[in-house]
């Protein structure tokens, strides 16, 4: 990782930094390689954000019981043998934390990531919204069988017009949308521009906000037939959550979740041009705390104690298989979480672009939080190393516990 280490390159170091070491949003340098290894730990300096308040209570205790995990050897799916350091370098790891039975057994940081710095979690934010939806469904504030357009009438003539909340939470929406991050002409890039996640040229005639964009997304196919992982689903759900509660997602997540996990630091959301919350950012320690919160059912039963077990049962595996995702063969999707089905129990996973993971194994009482900043965005590109890495950690922890 030394060749891409932000400290080696000297990005944004000095007062002021040399002109060739400045990273900006406006010129797109924030998302170039290897600058993004600095960006992901410093996004608050580049774009508008909104705080997710941690509350006034003291941070929860995090007992430490260190294990010599660094001695592990990882066998990639290809059969290649990797040392611990090689596995982390190949997956461009920025931070890794492992918690077993509520005790922190490993914590390490690389590049620009530090214990007190918030790092982007990318699409792991979908699972954040899944937690909120679960809480509101359990309270009776939401009906998972109701149509999305019942709550947000603006969605009536869109892909979500005749789709239920549950179908949207499970990514079973028939949507006219192409999501190919490697193709700059794909629909996903039009979506990203609307979300304010990349600079937009003055002559761009596309939607200028997420709500403007969502009402342009049409239906294609039938809902419920095929799993289709599509970014706009999360924003449609976020719009619904905010409309029903009359509260923006940053405040809602603070009130219902973040103030109950014993967080050490505030989190924050990136914003589009209208103040619509998009991508969350948090510290590694609080990320692993969130995983423990989900695993145990939450402090004061903030979420239903059986939440993790209902998630772990998984979603519609036949519909998921039709998507043809080779890297996740045999998996499913449930409530904005990925579910890995194994013979030794199922794992509940939040995952995001460039290598973000919150990996929960309820049967083994294990939580793994991982930050990354890979050169290419699709997280599955490194699954052949990341998943064996998680398995090796799990096997080691279970042997020494």
C-alpha positions as MATLAB code, in Angstrom:
seq = 'XXXXXXXXXXXXXXXXXXXXXXXXXXXXXXXXXXXXXXXXXXXXXXXXXXXXXXXXXXXXXXXXXXXXXXXXXXXXXXXXXXXXXXXXXXXXXXXXXXXXXXXXXXXXXXXXXXXXXXXXXXXXXXXXXXXXXXXXXXXXXXXXXXXXXXXXXXXXXXXXXXXXXXXXXXXXXXXXXXXXXXXXXXXXXXXXXXXXXXXXXXXXXXXXXXXXXXXXXXXXXXXXXXXXXXXXXXXXXXXXXXXXXXXXXXXXXXXXXXXXXXXXXXXXXXXXXXXXXXXXXXXXXXXXXXXXXXXXXXXXXXXXXXXXXXXXXXXXXXXXXXXXXXXXXXXXXXXXXXXXXXXXXXXXXXXXXXXXXXXXXXXXXXXXXXXXXXXXXXXXXXXXXXXXXXXXXXXXXXXXX';
ca = [
       0.000    0.000    0.000;
       3.040    2.278    0.311;
       2.891    3.273   -3.377;
      -0.605    4.695   -2.894;
      -0.236    5.786    0.747;
      -1.479    9.392    1.119;
       1.265   10.084    3.646;
       3.906    9.039    1.106;
       2.391   11.258   -1.583;
       1.954   14.204    0.777;
      -1.588   14.998   -0.334;
      -2.956   18.094    1.412;
       0.105   18.427    3.623;
       1.603   21.836    4.370;
       0.111   25.272    5.050;
      -0.797   25.682    2.274;
      -0.074   22.423    0.451;
       1.959   22.688   -2.783;
      -0.335   23.208   -5.760;
       0.354   19.706   -7.105;
      -0.647   18.170   -3.757;
      -4.042   19.865   -3.440;
      -7.152   17.689   -3.677;
     -10.437   19.360   -4.663;
     -13.982   18.355   -5.475;
     -14.460   20.931   -8.208;
     -11.716   19.638  -10.495;
     -12.493   15.962   -9.890;
      -9.124   15.249   -8.293;
     -10.887   13.944   -5.159;
     -11.949   10.832   -7.070;
      -8.772   10.165   -8.989;
      -6.388    7.376   -8.052;
      -4.537    7.378   -5.724;
      -5.940   10.648   -4.314;
      -9.143    8.911   -3.248;
      -7.153    7.083   -0.572;
      -6.944   10.474    1.144;
     -10.443   11.546    0.108;
     -12.336    8.721    1.776;
     -11.039    9.771    5.209;
     -11.505   13.500    4.609;
     -14.717   13.973    2.625;
     -16.018   16.557    5.092;
     -13.354   18.962    3.787;
     -14.631   18.646    0.225;
     -18.434   18.568    0.072;
     -21.451   19.704    2.135;
     -22.291   17.347    5.000;
     -24.773   17.064    7.851;
     -23.913   15.733   11.300;
     -25.387   12.586   12.815;
     -25.201   13.589   16.477;
     -23.882   10.975   18.892;
     -25.839   12.435   21.806;
     -24.736   13.443   25.309;
     -24.118   10.013   26.837;
     -20.612    8.652   27.323;
     -19.248    6.277   24.713;
     -19.841    2.618   25.473;
     -17.015    0.546   26.859;
     -15.134   -1.454   24.272;
     -13.177   -4.144   26.141;
      -9.995   -5.170   24.313;
      -8.922   -8.796   24.035;
      -6.262   -8.743   21.335;
      -5.583  -11.852   19.255;
      -2.468  -12.395   17.083;
      -4.538  -12.231   13.906;
      -1.634  -10.648   12.011;
       0.014  -14.083   11.841;
      -2.756  -15.535    9.675;
      -2.183  -16.793    6.155;
      -4.993  -16.171    3.669;
      -5.828  -18.533    0.828;
      -7.570  -16.619   -1.947;
     -10.293  -18.288   -3.979;
      -7.728  -18.732   -6.749;
      -5.607  -20.836   -4.397;
      -2.984  -18.105   -4.015;
      -1.402  -17.922   -0.553;
      -1.192  -14.443    0.956;
       0.233  -13.176    4.215;
      -1.961  -10.984    6.383;
      -0.167   -7.858    5.168;
      -0.389   -8.934    1.528;
      -4.147   -9.516    1.835;
      -4.679   -6.067    3.320;
      -2.467   -4.428    0.693;
      -4.184   -6.169   -2.208;
      -7.598   -5.014   -0.978;
      -6.362   -1.471   -0.247;
      -7.470   -1.652    3.362;
      -7.786    1.639    5.262;
      -9.020    0.184    8.534;
     -10.001   -3.174   10.020;
     -11.728   -3.952   13.311;
     -12.882   -7.303   14.665;
     -15.254   -7.748   17.597;
     -16.135  -11.086   19.192;
     -18.750  -11.367   21.906;
     -18.566   -7.619   22.432;
     -14.772   -7.527   22.812;
     -12.418   -5.834   20.366;
      -9.927   -8.487   19.267;
      -8.258   -6.501   16.482;
      -8.007   -2.882   15.339;
      -5.637   -1.439   12.725;
      -5.403    1.641   10.487;
      -3.607    2.424    7.242;
      -3.134    5.344    4.880;
      -5.091    8.454    5.891;
      -7.512    6.580    8.154;
      -7.204    7.228   11.895;
      -9.187    6.115   14.972;
     -10.889    9.508   15.238;
     -11.495   10.138   11.525;
     -14.744    9.391    9.738;
     -14.419    7.297    6.595;
     -17.021    6.933    3.874;
     -19.011    3.698    4.027;
     -20.497    4.107    0.538;
     -23.411    1.690   -0.041;
     -23.224    0.318    3.491;
     -25.506    3.323    4.012;
     -28.279    1.254    2.434;
     -28.159   -1.032    5.447;
     -28.304    2.026    7.735;
     -31.647    2.875    6.113;
     -32.700   -0.762    6.434;
     -32.293   -0.489   10.204;
     -34.474    2.638   10.279;
     -37.161    1.002    8.157;
     -37.192   -2.019   10.481;
     -37.652    0.194   13.542;
     -40.527    2.123   11.953;
     -42.192   -1.071   10.689;
     -41.966   -2.617   14.168;
     -43.505    0.532   15.665;
     -46.376    0.436   13.202;
     -45.364    3.699   11.543;
     -44.760    1.883    8.246;
     -46.556   -0.958    6.485;
     -44.090   -3.037    4.490;
     -46.900   -4.249    2.194;
     -48.031   -0.720    1.290;
     -47.097    0.831   -2.036;
     -44.183    3.248   -2.062;
     -46.396    5.824   -3.805;
     -48.843    5.665   -0.913;
     -46.212    7.385    1.207;
     -44.569    9.459   -1.549;
     -47.174   10.396   -4.194;
     -44.452   11.892   -6.402;
     -43.345    8.309   -7.142;
     -46.716    7.320   -8.653;
     -45.552    7.392  -12.292;
     -42.104    5.923  -11.645;
     -40.613    2.457  -11.185;
     -41.892    2.502   -7.590;
     -45.460    3.528   -8.383;
     -46.891    0.026   -7.965;
     -44.060   -1.432   -5.868;
     -44.337   -2.219   -2.175;
     -41.930   -1.046    0.485;
     -40.838   -4.651    1.079;
     -40.062   -5.200   -2.606;
     -37.932   -2.063   -2.558;
     -36.126   -3.082    0.638;
     -35.303   -6.435   -0.992;
     -34.194   -4.883   -4.322;
     -36.906   -6.671   -6.313;
     -37.912   -3.638   -8.376;
     -38.367   -3.810  -12.140;
     -36.533   -0.648  -13.118;
     -35.318    0.828  -16.379;
     -31.790    1.477  -15.216;
     -28.282    0.402  -16.148;
     -25.762    0.280  -13.312;
     -22.287   -0.204  -14.710;
     -19.680    1.774  -12.800;
     -17.094    0.978  -15.438;
     -19.178    2.682  -18.163;
     -19.278    6.474  -17.775;
     -22.412    6.599  -19.973;
     -24.312    4.235  -17.684;
     -27.447    5.456  -15.875;
     -25.584    5.195  -12.591;
     -23.347    8.128  -13.550;
     -26.401   10.295  -14.363;
     -27.653    9.353  -10.930;
     -24.314   10.192   -9.297;
     -24.228   13.608  -10.962;
     -27.749   14.348   -9.692;
     -26.661   13.314   -6.198;
     -23.835   15.865   -6.253;
     -21.260   13.126   -5.768;
     -19.122   14.306   -8.704;
     -18.676   17.738  -10.310;
     -21.220   18.705  -12.969;
     -20.418   20.887  -15.955;
     -22.516   24.061  -16.398;
     -24.015   22.726  -19.626;
     -25.261   19.484  -18.048;
     -29.029   19.333  -18.606;
     -29.673   16.374  -16.328;
     -31.515   16.395  -12.979;
     -29.901   18.653  -10.389;
     -30.999   16.726   -7.278;
     -31.969   13.225   -6.215;
     -35.678   13.972   -6.007;
     -35.553   15.452   -9.515;
     -33.789   12.324  -10.691;
     -36.041    9.758   -8.987;
     -39.194   10.943  -10.744;
     -37.512   10.213  -14.111;
     -36.838    6.517  -13.386;
     -39.282    4.305  -15.261;
     -40.494    0.770  -14.695;
     -39.207   -2.162  -16.751;
     -40.297   -5.754  -16.156;
     -42.240   -7.066  -13.169;
     -41.546   -6.415   -9.532;
     -40.583   -9.443   -7.458;
     -39.248  -11.606  -10.295;
     -35.523  -10.873  -10.283;
     -33.129   -9.373   -7.764;
     -31.698   -6.169   -9.200;
     -29.249   -4.164   -7.106;
     -30.011   -0.581   -8.125;
     -28.738    2.542   -6.364;
     -31.917    4.672   -6.717;
     -33.869    2.255   -4.496;
     -32.092    3.546   -1.410;
     -32.936    7.169   -2.216;
     -36.579    6.303   -2.823;
     -36.631    4.640    0.609;
     -34.797    7.582    2.186;
     -37.373    9.952    0.662;
     -40.132    7.779    2.126;
     -38.538    7.646    5.598;
     -38.122   11.408    5.648;
     -41.640   12.050    4.363;
     -43.295    9.745    6.920;
     -41.329   11.096    9.898;
     -40.979   14.678    8.631;
     -37.332   14.360    9.676;
     -34.197   14.260    7.567;
     -32.284   10.993    7.599;
     -29.283   12.366    9.529;
     -31.441   13.440   12.459;
     -33.579   10.317   12.234;
     -30.553    8.028   12.311;
     -29.143    9.990   15.239;
     -32.370    9.755   17.215;
     -33.220    6.116   16.541;
     -29.780    4.522   16.197;
     -26.576    6.536   16.651;
     -27.426    7.817   20.142;
     -28.028    4.197   21.211;
     -24.846    2.453   20.039;
     -22.486    4.233   22.441;
     -20.705    6.025   19.602;
     -17.444    7.838   20.331;
     -17.837   10.323   17.473;
     -20.563   11.983   15.468;
     -21.139   10.497   12.026;
     -22.172   12.573    9.031;
     -23.979   12.327    5.710;
     -22.906   13.867    2.415;
     -25.598   16.061    0.841;
     -26.887   16.721   -2.647;
     -27.524   20.275   -3.852;
     -30.884   20.473   -2.050;
     -29.637   19.079    1.277;
     -30.865   15.514    0.621;
     -28.665   13.084    2.593;
     -26.716   10.610    0.454;
     -23.659    8.740    1.765;
     -22.824    8.281    5.480;
     -19.361    8.475    7.023;
     -18.231    7.278   10.451;
     -15.204    6.084   12.412;
     -14.117    2.468   12.285;
     -14.788    1.940   15.985;
     -18.325    3.259   15.670;
     -18.850    1.193   12.518;
     -18.054   -1.993   14.406;
     -20.248   -0.767   17.287;
     -23.112   -0.442   14.819;
     -22.562   -4.045   13.765;
     -22.690   -5.149   17.395;
     -25.881   -3.104   17.875;
     -27.511   -5.006   15.018;
     -26.155   -8.363   16.187;
     -27.523   -7.995   19.710;
     -30.822   -6.276   18.923;
     -29.768   -2.860   20.150;
     -29.507   -1.211   23.528;
     -32.851   -1.036   25.304;
     -34.254   -3.200   22.507;
     -34.145   -0.218   20.148;
     -34.625   -2.715   17.347;
     -36.405   -6.028   17.746;
     -34.088   -8.598   19.390;
     -34.831  -11.114   16.637;
     -33.955   -8.622   13.864;
     -30.566  -10.177   13.098;
     -32.020  -13.686   12.964;
     -34.802  -12.667   10.597;
     -32.220  -10.962    8.398;
     -29.961  -14.013    8.476;
     -32.728  -16.234    7.116;
     -32.148  -14.404    3.871;
     -34.345  -13.285    1.043;
     -35.645  -14.870   -2.149;
     -32.706  -17.014   -3.269;
     -34.308  -17.952   -6.582;
     -34.878  -14.306   -7.515;
     -31.315  -13.524   -6.422;
     -29.854  -16.357   -8.516;
     -31.509  -14.945  -11.633;
     -29.292  -11.870  -11.324;
     -26.266  -14.013  -12.207;
     -23.874  -12.462   -9.686;
     -20.963  -14.904   -9.897;
     -19.035  -13.382   -6.999;
     -22.039  -13.878   -4.716;
     -23.352  -17.195   -5.969;
     -25.723  -18.767   -3.453;
     -26.288  -15.503   -1.587;
     -29.536  -13.564   -1.137;
     -30.670  -10.071   -0.148;
     -32.954   -9.071    2.698;
     -33.977   -5.663    4.003;
     -31.066   -3.761    2.387;
     -28.509   -6.285    3.661;
     -26.587   -8.936    1.713;
     -26.926  -12.468    3.102;
     -24.203  -15.048    2.609;
     -25.563  -18.566    3.013;
     -23.061  -21.146    4.325;
     -23.284  -24.614    5.852;
     -22.022  -23.257    9.165;
     -24.607  -20.470    9.363;
     -25.448  -17.346    7.427;
     -23.668  -14.003    7.562;
     -25.388  -10.614    7.328;
     -23.322   -8.114    5.348;
     -23.419   -4.411    4.536;
     -21.080   -3.664    1.656;
     -20.082   -0.620   -0.341;
     -17.969    0.452   -3.288;
     -14.164    0.491   -3.001;
     -14.116   -2.114   -0.232;
     -16.413   -1.105    2.630;
     -17.779   -3.990    4.727;
     -19.760   -4.567    7.895;
     -19.735   -8.345    8.259;
     -21.896   -9.918   10.966;
     -21.884  -13.624   11.847;
     -24.685  -13.981   14.411;
     -24.063  -17.672   15.130;
     -20.431  -17.005   16.010;
     -21.134  -13.648   17.742;
     -18.629  -11.969   15.445;
     -18.529   -8.539   13.765;
     -15.901   -7.393   11.252;
     -15.729   -3.771   10.054;
     -13.500   -2.954    7.104;
     -12.728    0.300    5.297;
     -11.068    0.317    1.898;
     -10.128    2.553   -1.024;
      -9.573    0.277   -3.999;
      -8.791    1.798   -7.384;
     -11.961    0.412   -9.017;
     -15.310    0.872   -7.323;
     -17.130   -2.519   -7.557;
     -16.561   -4.197   -4.194;
     -17.014   -7.710   -5.593;
     -13.768   -7.393   -7.571;
     -11.821   -8.208   -4.393;
     -14.244  -10.768   -2.933;
     -11.828  -13.532   -3.878;
      -9.567  -12.141   -1.133;
     -11.962  -10.375    1.245;
     -14.296  -13.319    1.866;
     -11.428  -15.785    2.545;
      -9.922  -13.103    4.795;
     -13.139  -12.926    6.804;
     -13.304  -16.727    6.967;
      -9.716  -16.952    8.187;
     -10.413  -14.364   10.887;
     -13.551  -16.248   11.938;
     -11.778  -19.606   12.134;
      -8.927  -18.119   14.158;
     -11.187  -16.315   16.632;
     -13.323  -19.413   17.190;
     -10.243  -21.549   17.842;
      -8.733  -19.253   20.465;
     -11.986  -18.211   22.190;
];
